[in-house]
Amino acid sequence: MTTTTALDADPGPEPGPGSGPAKAKADATARTGPAKASLGGRIAAHAGGGAARVFLVLVGLFWLMPTIGLFISSLRDPADINASGWWKVFTAPAQLTTENYTRLLDNDIITNSLFSTIMITVPSTLLVVVIGSFAGYAFAWMDFPGRDWWFLAVVGLLVVPVQVALVPVAKLFGAIGIFETTFGVILFHVAFGLPFAIFLLRNFFAEIPRELLEAARLDGAGEIRLFTRVVMPLGGPAIASLGIFQFLWVWNDMLVALIFADSKNPPITVALQQQVRQFGNNIDVLAPGAFVSMVIPLAVFFAFQRQFVQGVMAGAVK
């Protein structure tokens, strides 16, 4: 007679991935449905939609509103400017005239100040970009005694405010005979623009792969050739961003120009301020002069905006 024990019984199917806690969790998810996205996630998902683009366009137009109003005012007669706001031109387009710009070109103070501003801004920008590029490369890839300490000194100069140096530098310029000269203004802007330029370009150049520079050195490239053929093309966005910043700072500066520039041939910012002080109602010259002073840096910015964006975003995306 054969006996059957518990060991001979069928043990049943082996537990698999479709059973147990995992299966219970899947069944619960199927019954309740997928979890709802949070409020922040839904906002982020719709951030790139048409509504966001319309909002950004409206913000851009609002930001340009003062420039648009200044431009329209520069095309109106002084009597119309005193009588109503610039938006009145949309219902009375006959108010538009170019006589204000004719008076502007006939004003020797304004025209000479524009030329003086260009003579100050262009050299100040070029010198800062060139010297800052060489110094940034040296601090990033050249070994010399005290390199790190010199770089720390450059970084420390970033915290020195311009106002602290006005009096001692004015005395120094007066002693050496360059006070109230174009060269003195250029020298001041270059001196205070170099610390930021060196700091910015050194950090950008340091991100260049070392293998790329070593490969160029193996091909026989010296430091000058390495800088001009490898580093400069790769650092174009950062250099362009620096040039835009420096150009805007120098062009729009009034404090340094008011103290160190020639009072007989001042830059445009000081010249416009003098027009306000001497001729309080001279709006037919002030409006077009202010617009010309504003539109030139705007044109420079929009001309190099692609390089500016690349320089600002450098290193943000790998």
C-alpha angles and dihedrals in degrees: 000000000000120000126204120217133190090257090062093054120108107265093208129231120330115252110257139180091279094063138055126032094341092056091046091052092049091050091050091051090049091053097046099035128226119323115264118247117250123254092254091051093051091049091049091048092055095040093098095050130110094270091058091051092050090050092051091049090052090049090051092050091048090052090051094046096096090050092049091048092049092050093050091046090053088059096051132086115256090242091055091047091054093045101050146355124280092255088069087080091076089067095035108035090167088081091074114105139156095218092103091062090048089055089046092056089048091054106093093194094060097041093048090047091054090053090047091051091052091048089054101039101046098052092041091053096044095047093049092048095047098042092040091051093052093045093045091053092048093051092046104045111008125083117220134148114286095005095148093045092050090050091051088053090053091050089049090056089062091074095053107106120223092233092063092059100044098090100041093043091048089054091048093049090048091052094052095040103248099106113126092014132120090238091056093053091048091049092051093050092046093049093051095039097053099071093058092041093052092045093050098044096041091057091046095047091047089064092063109109112260091218090063092055093044091052090053091050090051088055088058101261116155126212095271093047091044091052097047099039103035113016100039096052091047092045095049096110093050092045091049091050090051091049092052093049093048093046092051093046094051097040094050095040117120106159097063092039092050092055107031105027125092108274090212094054107024128171120267095266093056092041092055090048090052090051090055092049097046101033110029094179097042092115093141088069100031097055098052091038092053091047093051089048089052102040096056096063089041089055091049091050095049091045091058100028094116092055089043093055092046091051094048093047095044109129094011093100123038 
